[in-house]
Short mmCIF file of N, CA and C in Angstrom, two decimals:
data_model
loop_
_atom_site.label_atom_id
_atom_site.label_comp_id
_atom_site.label_asym_id
_atom_site.label_seq_id
_atom_site.Cartn_x
_atom_site.Cartn_y
_atom_site.Cartn_z
N MET A 1 -19.70 -5.61 28.93
CA MET A 1 -19.27 -4.24 28.72
C MET A 1 -17.78 -4.18 29.01
N THR A 2 -17.09 -3.48 28.18
CA THR A 2 -15.64 -3.54 28.23
C THR A 2 -15.01 -2.17 28.47
N ALA A 3 -13.84 -2.17 29.07
CA ALA A 3 -13.10 -0.93 29.27
C ALA A 3 -11.87 -0.90 28.38
N VAL A 4 -11.80 -1.80 27.41
CA VAL A 4 -10.66 -1.82 26.49
C VAL A 4 -10.77 -0.66 25.52
N PRO A 5 -9.63 -0.24 24.97
CA PRO A 5 -9.71 0.80 23.94
C PRO A 5 -10.53 0.31 22.75
N GLY A 6 -11.20 1.21 22.12
CA GLY A 6 -12.03 0.85 20.97
C GLY A 6 -13.49 0.82 21.34
N PRO A 7 -14.28 0.20 20.49
CA PRO A 7 -15.73 0.18 20.71
C PRO A 7 -16.12 -0.51 22.02
N HIS A 8 -17.22 -0.07 22.55
CA HIS A 8 -17.82 -0.71 23.73
C HIS A 8 -18.27 -2.12 23.35
N ILE A 9 -18.80 -2.24 22.13
CA ILE A 9 -19.30 -3.52 21.63
C ILE A 9 -19.32 -3.45 20.10
N VAL A 10 -19.07 -4.60 19.46
CA VAL A 10 -19.09 -4.71 18.00
C VAL A 10 -20.14 -5.75 17.62
N LEU A 11 -21.01 -5.40 16.67
CA LEU A 11 -22.04 -6.32 16.19
C LEU A 11 -21.67 -6.82 14.81
N VAL A 12 -21.72 -8.14 14.63
CA VAL A 12 -21.48 -8.77 13.34
C VAL A 12 -22.65 -9.70 13.03
N GLY A 13 -22.83 -10.01 11.76
CA GLY A 13 -23.90 -10.93 11.36
C GLY A 13 -24.27 -10.71 9.92
N PRO A 14 -25.12 -11.58 9.40
CA PRO A 14 -25.51 -11.52 7.99
C PRO A 14 -26.51 -10.41 7.71
N PRO A 15 -26.76 -10.14 6.43
CA PRO A 15 -27.83 -9.20 6.08
C PRO A 15 -29.15 -9.68 6.68
N GLY A 16 -29.88 -8.75 7.28
CA GLY A 16 -31.18 -9.09 7.86
C GLY A 16 -31.12 -9.51 9.31
N SER A 17 -29.93 -9.52 9.92
CA SER A 17 -29.84 -9.93 11.32
C SER A 17 -30.19 -8.79 12.27
N GLY A 18 -30.17 -7.56 11.76
CA GLY A 18 -30.56 -6.41 12.58
C GLY A 18 -29.41 -5.63 13.16
N LYS A 19 -28.23 -5.76 12.58
CA LYS A 19 -27.05 -5.09 13.15
C LYS A 19 -27.26 -3.58 13.34
N SER A 20 -27.71 -2.91 12.32
CA SER A 20 -27.87 -1.44 12.40
C SER A 20 -28.94 -1.04 13.39
N THR A 21 -30.08 -1.72 13.36
CA THR A 21 -31.18 -1.34 14.26
C THR A 21 -30.89 -1.74 15.71
N VAL A 22 -30.24 -2.87 15.90
CA VAL A 22 -29.87 -3.27 17.26
C VAL A 22 -28.79 -2.34 17.80
N ALA A 23 -27.87 -1.91 16.94
CA ALA A 23 -26.84 -0.95 17.37
C ALA A 23 -27.51 0.32 17.88
N LEU A 24 -28.51 0.80 17.16
CA LEU A 24 -29.24 2.00 17.61
C LEU A 24 -29.93 1.76 18.95
N ALA A 25 -30.53 0.58 19.12
CA ALA A 25 -31.21 0.26 20.38
C ALA A 25 -30.22 0.21 21.53
N LEU A 26 -29.05 -0.40 21.30
CA LEU A 26 -28.03 -0.46 22.35
C LEU A 26 -27.48 0.92 22.66
N GLY A 27 -27.24 1.71 21.61
CA GLY A 27 -26.73 3.06 21.81
C GLY A 27 -27.67 3.89 22.66
N GLU A 28 -28.96 3.77 22.38
CA GLU A 28 -29.96 4.51 23.16
C GLU A 28 -30.00 4.01 24.59
N ARG A 29 -29.98 2.70 24.73
CA ARG A 29 -30.07 2.07 26.05
C ARG A 29 -28.88 2.43 26.94
N TRP A 30 -27.69 2.46 26.32
CA TRP A 30 -26.45 2.69 27.07
C TRP A 30 -25.94 4.13 26.96
N GLN A 31 -26.68 4.98 26.22
CA GLN A 31 -26.27 6.36 26.02
C GLN A 31 -24.87 6.44 25.39
N LEU A 32 -24.68 5.66 24.33
CA LEU A 32 -23.42 5.62 23.61
C LEU A 32 -23.64 6.00 22.15
N ALA A 33 -22.61 6.55 21.54
CA ALA A 33 -22.65 6.86 20.12
C ALA A 33 -22.68 5.55 19.33
N VAL A 34 -23.33 5.59 18.17
CA VAL A 34 -23.47 4.42 17.30
C VAL A 34 -22.77 4.71 15.98
N ARG A 35 -22.05 3.73 15.49
CA ARG A 35 -21.36 3.86 14.21
C ARG A 35 -21.60 2.60 13.39
N ASP A 36 -21.79 2.78 12.09
CA ASP A 36 -22.05 1.68 11.16
C ASP A 36 -21.03 1.79 10.03
N THR A 37 -20.24 0.74 9.84
CA THR A 37 -19.18 0.83 8.83
C THR A 37 -19.73 0.95 7.41
N ASP A 38 -20.93 0.44 7.15
CA ASP A 38 -21.53 0.64 5.82
C ASP A 38 -21.75 2.13 5.56
N SER A 39 -22.22 2.85 6.57
CA SER A 39 -22.41 4.30 6.43
C SER A 39 -21.08 5.00 6.25
N ASP A 40 -20.05 4.54 6.96
CA ASP A 40 -18.71 5.12 6.81
C ASP A 40 -18.20 4.94 5.39
N VAL A 41 -18.41 3.75 4.82
CA VAL A 41 -17.97 3.48 3.44
C VAL A 41 -18.68 4.42 2.48
N GLU A 42 -19.98 4.55 2.63
CA GLU A 42 -20.75 5.44 1.75
C GLU A 42 -20.29 6.89 1.88
N ALA A 43 -19.99 7.33 3.09
CA ALA A 43 -19.53 8.70 3.30
C ALA A 43 -18.16 8.92 2.65
N THR A 44 -17.27 7.96 2.80
CA THR A 44 -15.93 8.06 2.21
C THR A 44 -16.01 8.08 0.68
N ALA A 45 -16.83 7.20 0.13
CA ALA A 45 -16.93 7.07 -1.33
C ALA A 45 -17.81 8.16 -1.94
N GLY A 46 -18.68 8.74 -1.14
CA GLY A 46 -19.60 9.74 -1.66
C GLY A 46 -20.71 9.15 -2.51
N LYS A 47 -20.98 7.86 -2.30
CA LYS A 47 -22.06 7.20 -3.05
C LYS A 47 -22.51 5.96 -2.31
N ALA A 48 -23.66 5.46 -2.73
CA ALA A 48 -24.25 4.28 -2.10
C ALA A 48 -23.42 3.03 -2.39
N ILE A 49 -23.54 2.05 -1.50
CA ILE A 49 -22.80 0.80 -1.67
C ILE A 49 -23.12 0.14 -3.00
N THR A 50 -24.38 0.15 -3.41
CA THR A 50 -24.73 -0.46 -4.70
C THR A 50 -23.99 0.23 -5.84
N GLU A 51 -23.84 1.56 -5.78
CA GLU A 51 -23.11 2.29 -6.81
C GLU A 51 -21.63 1.92 -6.79
N ILE A 52 -21.07 1.74 -5.60
CA ILE A 52 -19.66 1.34 -5.50
C ILE A 52 -19.47 -0.01 -6.19
N PHE A 53 -20.38 -0.95 -5.91
CA PHE A 53 -20.28 -2.29 -6.53
C PHE A 53 -20.36 -2.18 -8.05
N VAL A 54 -21.32 -1.41 -8.54
CA VAL A 54 -21.55 -1.32 -9.99
C VAL A 54 -20.42 -0.54 -10.68
N GLU A 55 -20.05 0.59 -10.12
CA GLU A 55 -19.09 1.47 -10.79
C GLU A 55 -17.64 1.10 -10.53
N ASP A 56 -17.34 0.60 -9.32
CA ASP A 56 -15.94 0.36 -8.94
C ASP A 56 -15.61 -1.11 -8.72
N GLY A 57 -16.63 -1.93 -8.49
CA GLY A 57 -16.43 -3.36 -8.27
C GLY A 57 -16.33 -3.73 -6.80
N GLU A 58 -16.54 -5.02 -6.56
CA GLU A 58 -16.50 -5.51 -5.18
C GLU A 58 -15.13 -5.33 -4.53
N PRO A 59 -14.00 -5.55 -5.24
CA PRO A 59 -12.70 -5.34 -4.58
C PRO A 59 -12.52 -3.91 -4.04
N ALA A 60 -13.00 -2.93 -4.79
CA ALA A 60 -12.90 -1.53 -4.33
C ALA A 60 -13.76 -1.34 -3.08
N PHE A 61 -14.97 -1.92 -3.09
CA PHE A 61 -15.83 -1.82 -1.91
C PHE A 61 -15.16 -2.47 -0.71
N ARG A 62 -14.59 -3.66 -0.89
CA ARG A 62 -13.98 -4.39 0.23
C ARG A 62 -12.78 -3.63 0.79
N ALA A 63 -12.02 -2.94 -0.07
CA ALA A 63 -10.90 -2.13 0.41
C ALA A 63 -11.41 -0.97 1.27
N LEU A 64 -12.47 -0.31 0.81
CA LEU A 64 -13.07 0.77 1.59
C LEU A 64 -13.61 0.24 2.92
N GLU A 65 -14.23 -0.92 2.86
CA GLU A 65 -14.81 -1.53 4.05
C GLU A 65 -13.71 -1.89 5.06
N ARG A 66 -12.62 -2.48 4.58
CA ARG A 66 -11.50 -2.85 5.45
C ARG A 66 -10.96 -1.62 6.17
N ASP A 67 -10.78 -0.52 5.44
CA ASP A 67 -10.31 0.73 6.05
C ASP A 67 -11.31 1.27 7.05
N ALA A 68 -12.60 1.20 6.71
CA ALA A 68 -13.64 1.71 7.61
C ALA A 68 -13.64 0.95 8.93
N VAL A 69 -13.48 -0.37 8.87
CA VAL A 69 -13.45 -1.18 10.09
C VAL A 69 -12.21 -0.83 10.92
N ARG A 70 -11.07 -0.75 10.28
CA ARG A 70 -9.82 -0.42 10.99
C ARG A 70 -9.95 0.91 11.72
N VAL A 71 -10.42 1.93 11.00
CA VAL A 71 -10.55 3.26 11.59
C VAL A 71 -11.57 3.25 12.74
N ALA A 72 -12.68 2.59 12.54
CA ALA A 72 -13.72 2.55 13.58
C ALA A 72 -13.21 1.83 14.83
N LEU A 73 -12.47 0.74 14.65
CA LEU A 73 -11.93 0.03 15.81
C LEU A 73 -10.92 0.89 16.56
N GLU A 74 -10.22 1.76 15.86
CA GLU A 74 -9.24 2.64 16.49
C GLU A 74 -9.89 3.85 17.16
N GLU A 75 -10.90 4.43 16.53
CA GLU A 75 -11.45 5.72 16.94
C GLU A 75 -12.74 5.67 17.76
N HIS A 76 -13.59 4.71 17.49
CA HIS A 76 -14.94 4.72 18.05
C HIS A 76 -14.98 4.02 19.41
N ASP A 77 -15.67 4.62 20.37
CA ASP A 77 -15.77 4.01 21.69
C ASP A 77 -17.21 3.68 22.08
N GLY A 78 -18.11 3.67 21.10
CA GLY A 78 -19.50 3.35 21.38
C GLY A 78 -19.89 1.98 20.85
N VAL A 79 -21.05 1.93 20.21
CA VAL A 79 -21.57 0.70 19.61
C VAL A 79 -21.22 0.72 18.13
N LEU A 80 -20.62 -0.36 17.65
CA LEU A 80 -20.17 -0.44 16.25
C LEU A 80 -20.84 -1.61 15.54
N ALA A 81 -21.50 -1.32 14.42
CA ALA A 81 -22.11 -2.35 13.58
C ALA A 81 -21.26 -2.48 12.31
N LEU A 82 -20.87 -3.71 11.99
CA LEU A 82 -20.08 -3.97 10.79
C LEU A 82 -20.97 -4.46 9.67
N GLY A 83 -20.58 -4.17 8.44
CA GLY A 83 -21.25 -4.74 7.28
C GLY A 83 -21.12 -6.25 7.34
N GLY A 84 -22.11 -6.95 6.81
CA GLY A 84 -22.16 -8.41 6.92
C GLY A 84 -20.95 -9.15 6.41
N GLY A 85 -20.33 -8.66 5.34
CA GLY A 85 -19.18 -9.34 4.75
C GLY A 85 -17.84 -8.86 5.24
N ALA A 86 -17.81 -7.88 6.12
CA ALA A 86 -16.55 -7.32 6.59
C ALA A 86 -15.64 -8.38 7.22
N VAL A 87 -16.25 -9.37 7.86
CA VAL A 87 -15.47 -10.39 8.57
C VAL A 87 -14.71 -11.33 7.64
N LEU A 88 -15.00 -11.29 6.34
CA LEU A 88 -14.33 -12.19 5.42
C LEU A 88 -12.91 -11.75 5.08
N ASP A 89 -12.58 -10.48 5.31
CA ASP A 89 -11.26 -9.97 5.03
C ASP A 89 -10.28 -10.46 6.11
N GLY A 90 -9.16 -11.02 5.68
CA GLY A 90 -8.18 -11.57 6.62
C GLY A 90 -7.66 -10.55 7.61
N SER A 91 -7.32 -9.35 7.14
CA SER A 91 -6.79 -8.35 8.08
C SER A 91 -7.87 -7.87 9.04
N THR A 92 -9.11 -7.82 8.59
CA THR A 92 -10.21 -7.45 9.48
C THR A 92 -10.41 -8.53 10.54
N GLN A 93 -10.30 -9.80 10.14
CA GLN A 93 -10.39 -10.89 11.11
C GLN A 93 -9.31 -10.75 12.18
N GLU A 94 -8.09 -10.41 11.75
CA GLU A 94 -7.00 -10.24 12.71
C GLU A 94 -7.29 -9.09 13.68
N LEU A 95 -7.78 -7.97 13.15
CA LEU A 95 -8.12 -6.82 14.00
C LEU A 95 -9.21 -7.18 15.00
N LEU A 96 -10.24 -7.88 14.53
CA LEU A 96 -11.34 -8.26 15.42
C LEU A 96 -10.88 -9.29 16.46
N ALA A 97 -10.03 -10.23 16.05
CA ALA A 97 -9.51 -11.22 16.99
C ALA A 97 -8.67 -10.53 18.07
N ALA A 98 -7.86 -9.55 17.68
CA ALA A 98 -7.05 -8.81 18.65
C ALA A 98 -7.95 -8.00 19.60
N TYR A 99 -8.97 -7.38 19.04
CA TYR A 99 -9.93 -6.62 19.85
C TYR A 99 -10.60 -7.55 20.87
N GLY A 100 -11.04 -8.71 20.41
CA GLY A 100 -11.67 -9.68 21.31
C GLY A 100 -10.70 -10.22 22.35
N ALA A 101 -9.47 -10.54 21.93
CA ALA A 101 -8.46 -11.06 22.85
C ALA A 101 -8.09 -10.02 23.91
N GLY A 102 -8.22 -8.75 23.55
CA GLY A 102 -7.93 -7.68 24.49
C GLY A 102 -9.09 -7.34 25.42
N GLY A 103 -10.14 -8.13 25.36
CA GLY A 103 -11.28 -7.92 26.24
C GLY A 103 -12.48 -7.28 25.58
N GLY A 104 -12.39 -7.00 24.28
CA GLY A 104 -13.52 -6.42 23.56
C GLY A 104 -14.64 -7.42 23.38
N THR A 105 -15.85 -6.92 23.19
CA THR A 105 -17.03 -7.77 23.05
C THR A 105 -17.54 -7.73 21.61
N ILE A 106 -17.62 -8.90 21.00
CA ILE A 106 -18.14 -9.05 19.65
C ILE A 106 -19.38 -9.93 19.74
N VAL A 107 -20.50 -9.40 19.25
CA VAL A 107 -21.76 -10.13 19.30
C VAL A 107 -22.15 -10.55 17.89
N PHE A 108 -22.34 -11.84 17.70
CA PHE A 108 -22.83 -12.40 16.44
C PHE A 108 -24.35 -12.41 16.51
N LEU A 109 -24.99 -11.53 15.72
CA LEU A 109 -26.44 -11.53 15.61
C LEU A 109 -26.82 -12.55 14.55
N ASP A 110 -27.31 -13.67 14.99
CA ASP A 110 -27.67 -14.77 14.10
C ASP A 110 -29.14 -14.62 13.70
N VAL A 111 -29.48 -15.12 12.54
CA VAL A 111 -30.84 -15.04 12.04
C VAL A 111 -31.05 -16.17 11.03
N SER A 112 -32.26 -16.70 10.98
CA SER A 112 -32.58 -17.71 9.97
C SER A 112 -33.02 -17.02 8.68
N LEU A 113 -32.95 -17.74 7.60
CA LEU A 113 -33.39 -17.22 6.31
C LEU A 113 -34.85 -16.76 6.37
N ALA A 114 -35.70 -17.54 7.05
CA ALA A 114 -37.12 -17.20 7.13
C ALA A 114 -37.34 -15.84 7.78
N HIS A 115 -36.49 -15.47 8.73
CA HIS A 115 -36.65 -14.18 9.40
C HIS A 115 -35.85 -13.08 8.72
N ALA A 116 -34.77 -13.44 8.03
CA ALA A 116 -33.96 -12.44 7.33
C ALA A 116 -34.70 -11.94 6.08
N ALA A 117 -35.40 -12.84 5.40
CA ALA A 117 -36.04 -12.49 4.12
C ALA A 117 -36.95 -11.26 4.21
N PRO A 118 -37.89 -11.19 5.15
CA PRO A 118 -38.74 -10.00 5.19
C PRO A 118 -37.98 -8.74 5.61
N ARG A 119 -36.93 -8.91 6.41
CA ARG A 119 -36.15 -7.74 6.84
C ARG A 119 -35.33 -7.16 5.70
N VAL A 120 -34.70 -8.04 4.95
CA VAL A 120 -33.83 -7.61 3.85
C VAL A 120 -34.66 -7.24 2.64
N GLY A 121 -35.73 -7.99 2.42
CA GLY A 121 -36.56 -7.74 1.26
C GLY A 121 -35.92 -8.25 -0.02
N PHE A 122 -34.69 -8.72 0.07
CA PHE A 122 -33.94 -9.22 -1.09
C PHE A 122 -34.11 -8.29 -2.28
N ASN A 123 -33.78 -7.02 -2.05
CA ASN A 123 -33.96 -6.03 -3.09
C ASN A 123 -32.65 -5.64 -3.76
N GLN A 124 -32.73 -4.70 -4.67
CA GLN A 124 -31.57 -4.28 -5.44
C GLN A 124 -30.52 -3.56 -4.60
N ALA A 125 -30.85 -3.13 -3.39
CA ALA A 125 -29.88 -2.44 -2.55
C ALA A 125 -28.86 -3.40 -1.95
N ARG A 126 -29.03 -4.68 -2.18
CA ARG A 126 -28.11 -5.70 -1.66
C ARG A 126 -27.42 -6.35 -2.85
N PRO A 127 -26.31 -5.79 -3.32
CA PRO A 127 -25.69 -6.27 -4.56
C PRO A 127 -25.27 -7.74 -4.53
N LEU A 128 -24.92 -8.28 -3.38
CA LEU A 128 -24.49 -9.67 -3.33
C LEU A 128 -25.67 -10.64 -3.32
N LEU A 129 -26.89 -10.12 -3.27
CA LEU A 129 -28.06 -10.99 -3.23
C LEU A 129 -28.85 -10.95 -4.54
N LEU A 130 -28.22 -10.45 -5.60
CA LEU A 130 -28.90 -10.41 -6.89
C LEU A 130 -29.00 -11.82 -7.47
N GLY A 131 -29.93 -12.01 -8.38
CA GLY A 131 -30.13 -13.33 -8.97
C GLY A 131 -31.17 -14.06 -8.15
N ASN A 132 -30.77 -15.18 -7.55
CA ASN A 132 -31.65 -15.94 -6.66
C ASN A 132 -31.28 -15.54 -5.23
N PRO A 133 -31.95 -14.52 -4.67
CA PRO A 133 -31.52 -13.97 -3.39
C PRO A 133 -31.51 -14.95 -2.23
N ARG A 134 -32.48 -15.84 -2.18
CA ARG A 134 -32.50 -16.79 -1.07
C ARG A 134 -31.31 -17.75 -1.14
N ALA A 135 -31.02 -18.24 -2.33
CA ALA A 135 -29.86 -19.13 -2.49
C ALA A 135 -28.57 -18.37 -2.22
N GLN A 136 -28.51 -17.11 -2.67
CA GLN A 136 -27.32 -16.29 -2.43
C GLN A 136 -27.12 -16.07 -0.92
N TRP A 137 -28.21 -15.78 -0.20
CA TRP A 137 -28.11 -15.55 1.24
C TRP A 137 -27.61 -16.82 1.94
N GLN A 138 -28.17 -17.97 1.54
CA GLN A 138 -27.74 -19.25 2.13
C GLN A 138 -26.25 -19.48 1.88
N ALA A 139 -25.79 -19.20 0.66
CA ALA A 139 -24.38 -19.38 0.34
C ALA A 139 -23.50 -18.43 1.15
N LEU A 140 -23.95 -17.18 1.30
CA LEU A 140 -23.21 -16.22 2.12
C LEU A 140 -23.08 -16.73 3.55
N MET A 141 -24.17 -17.24 4.10
CA MET A 141 -24.15 -17.73 5.48
C MET A 141 -23.25 -18.95 5.64
N GLU A 142 -23.25 -19.83 4.66
CA GLU A 142 -22.37 -20.99 4.75
C GLU A 142 -20.91 -20.57 4.81
N ALA A 143 -20.55 -19.54 4.05
CA ALA A 143 -19.18 -19.05 4.03
C ALA A 143 -18.85 -18.25 5.29
N ARG A 144 -19.81 -17.47 5.78
CA ARG A 144 -19.54 -16.54 6.87
C ARG A 144 -19.76 -17.10 8.27
N ARG A 145 -20.70 -18.03 8.43
CA ARG A 145 -21.04 -18.52 9.78
C ARG A 145 -19.82 -18.97 10.58
N PRO A 146 -18.91 -19.75 10.02
CA PRO A 146 -17.76 -20.16 10.83
C PRO A 146 -16.91 -18.98 11.32
N VAL A 147 -16.82 -17.95 10.52
CA VAL A 147 -16.04 -16.77 10.91
C VAL A 147 -16.77 -16.00 11.99
N TYR A 148 -18.08 -15.77 11.80
CA TYR A 148 -18.86 -15.10 12.84
C TYR A 148 -18.71 -15.84 14.17
N GLU A 149 -18.86 -17.16 14.13
CA GLU A 149 -18.82 -17.95 15.36
C GLU A 149 -17.44 -17.92 16.01
N ARG A 150 -16.39 -17.97 15.20
CA ARG A 150 -15.03 -17.97 15.74
C ARG A 150 -14.69 -16.64 16.41
N LEU A 151 -15.13 -15.54 15.82
CA LEU A 151 -14.79 -14.21 16.34
C LEU A 151 -15.67 -13.76 17.51
N ALA A 152 -16.87 -14.30 17.59
CA ALA A 152 -17.87 -13.79 18.54
C ALA A 152 -17.56 -14.14 19.98
N THR A 153 -17.83 -13.17 20.85
CA THR A 153 -17.81 -13.38 22.28
C THR A 153 -19.11 -14.06 22.69
N VAL A 154 -20.22 -13.60 22.09
CA VAL A 154 -21.54 -14.19 22.33
C VAL A 154 -22.32 -14.23 21.01
N ARG A 155 -23.30 -15.12 20.98
CA ARG A 155 -24.20 -15.25 19.83
C ARG A 155 -25.62 -15.04 20.34
N VAL A 156 -26.38 -14.22 19.61
CA VAL A 156 -27.77 -13.97 19.97
C VAL A 156 -28.63 -14.19 18.72
N LEU A 157 -29.62 -15.05 18.84
CA LEU A 157 -30.54 -15.31 17.74
C LEU A 157 -31.60 -14.20 17.73
N THR A 158 -31.74 -13.53 16.59
CA THR A 158 -32.66 -12.39 16.50
C THR A 158 -34.04 -12.77 15.96
N ASP A 159 -34.23 -14.01 15.56
CA ASP A 159 -35.52 -14.44 14.99
C ASP A 159 -36.68 -14.05 15.90
N GLY A 160 -37.66 -13.35 15.33
CA GLY A 160 -38.88 -13.03 16.05
C GLY A 160 -38.74 -11.97 17.13
N HIS A 161 -37.60 -11.31 17.21
CA HIS A 161 -37.38 -10.31 18.26
C HIS A 161 -37.29 -8.91 17.67
N ARG A 162 -37.83 -7.94 18.38
CA ARG A 162 -37.67 -6.54 18.03
C ARG A 162 -36.26 -6.10 18.46
N PRO A 163 -35.72 -5.03 17.84
CA PRO A 163 -34.37 -4.58 18.22
C PRO A 163 -34.19 -4.35 19.72
N ALA A 164 -35.17 -3.75 20.38
CA ALA A 164 -35.05 -3.52 21.83
C ALA A 164 -34.97 -4.84 22.59
N ASP A 165 -35.69 -5.86 22.12
CA ASP A 165 -35.63 -7.18 22.76
C ASP A 165 -34.27 -7.81 22.56
N VAL A 166 -33.70 -7.64 21.37
CA VAL A 166 -32.37 -8.18 21.09
C VAL A 166 -31.34 -7.48 21.98
N ALA A 167 -31.47 -6.18 22.15
CA ALA A 167 -30.57 -5.44 23.04
C ALA A 167 -30.64 -6.02 24.46
N GLU A 168 -31.83 -6.33 24.90
CA GLU A 168 -31.99 -6.93 26.23
C GLU A 168 -31.35 -8.31 26.30
N LEU A 169 -31.53 -9.11 25.24
CA LEU A 169 -30.91 -10.44 25.20
C LEU A 169 -29.38 -10.32 25.25
N ILE A 170 -28.84 -9.32 24.55
CA ILE A 170 -27.39 -9.10 24.58
C ILE A 170 -26.94 -8.77 26.00
N GLU A 171 -27.67 -7.91 26.68
CA GLU A 171 -27.34 -7.58 28.07
C GLU A 171 -27.37 -8.81 28.96
N GLN A 172 -28.35 -9.68 28.75
CA GLN A 172 -28.44 -10.90 29.55
C GLN A 172 -27.24 -11.81 29.29
N GLU A 173 -26.85 -11.94 28.03
CA GLU A 173 -25.69 -12.78 27.69
C GLU A 173 -24.40 -12.20 28.28
N LEU A 174 -24.27 -10.88 28.25
CA LEU A 174 -23.08 -10.24 28.82
C LEU A 174 -23.05 -10.41 30.33
N ALA A 175 -24.22 -10.39 30.98
CA ALA A 175 -24.29 -10.61 32.43
C ALA A 175 -23.83 -12.03 32.77
N VAL A 176 -24.21 -13.00 31.95
CA VAL A 176 -23.76 -14.38 32.15
C VAL A 176 -22.24 -14.44 32.07
N LEU A 177 -21.67 -13.76 31.08
CA LEU A 177 -20.21 -13.74 30.94
C LEU A 177 -19.54 -13.12 32.16
N ARG A 178 -20.06 -11.99 32.62
CA ARG A 178 -19.47 -11.30 33.76
C ARG A 178 -19.51 -12.16 35.02
N ARG A 179 -20.60 -12.89 35.18
CA ARG A 179 -20.75 -13.74 36.37
C ARG A 179 -19.95 -15.02 36.23
N GLY A 180 -19.48 -15.30 35.02
CA GLY A 180 -18.71 -16.54 34.81
C GLY A 180 -19.55 -17.78 34.95
N GLU A 181 -20.81 -17.69 34.51
CA GLU A 181 -21.74 -18.82 34.65
C GLU A 181 -21.69 -19.77 33.47
N GLY A 182 -20.57 -19.86 32.83
CA GLY A 182 -20.48 -20.77 31.70
C GLY A 182 -20.50 -20.03 30.39
N THR A 183 -20.71 -20.77 29.35
CA THR A 183 -20.68 -20.23 28.01
C THR A 183 -22.04 -19.67 27.65
N PRO A 184 -22.10 -18.40 27.21
CA PRO A 184 -23.38 -17.85 26.76
C PRO A 184 -23.82 -18.51 25.47
N SER A 185 -25.05 -18.26 25.07
CA SER A 185 -25.60 -18.84 23.85
C SER A 185 -24.78 -18.52 22.65
#
């Protein structure tokens, strides 16, 4: 838990890792406001992410996403969940690295394909997973995993865990950090 300006904690990870639901569990547990940059993008655009992709293209979505992350890091002091691909933007990486270097906590919610598949459902609401969704998810993870790992303060595997259980695992990892008992998972 951090006293730095900005969010109390930032959650990153791939589609199906549970960022939004774990954010809600942490917010409830810690009595903090919860913010999700995907929701911010939809509110700004006035339409669903899938519509932004179809009507405006991925570059337009990524620009909206970059702005949403910047604003949330500046304004929000609760639990913040980022869209899965937000970390791929260079300026977003810089903002997150600065937030982390300043004492902020970034949690990489990791998940295997076997556990992500039923959560995501690989449906039409995930524009980057169209075609062969399992292969697309694997390719996304290959590109994103090094960034998630580099930016993260801690990593928590969500496979087989309910959101409340993941929130508890995050608390345990943060306690290890506070005690200085070595590197958390």
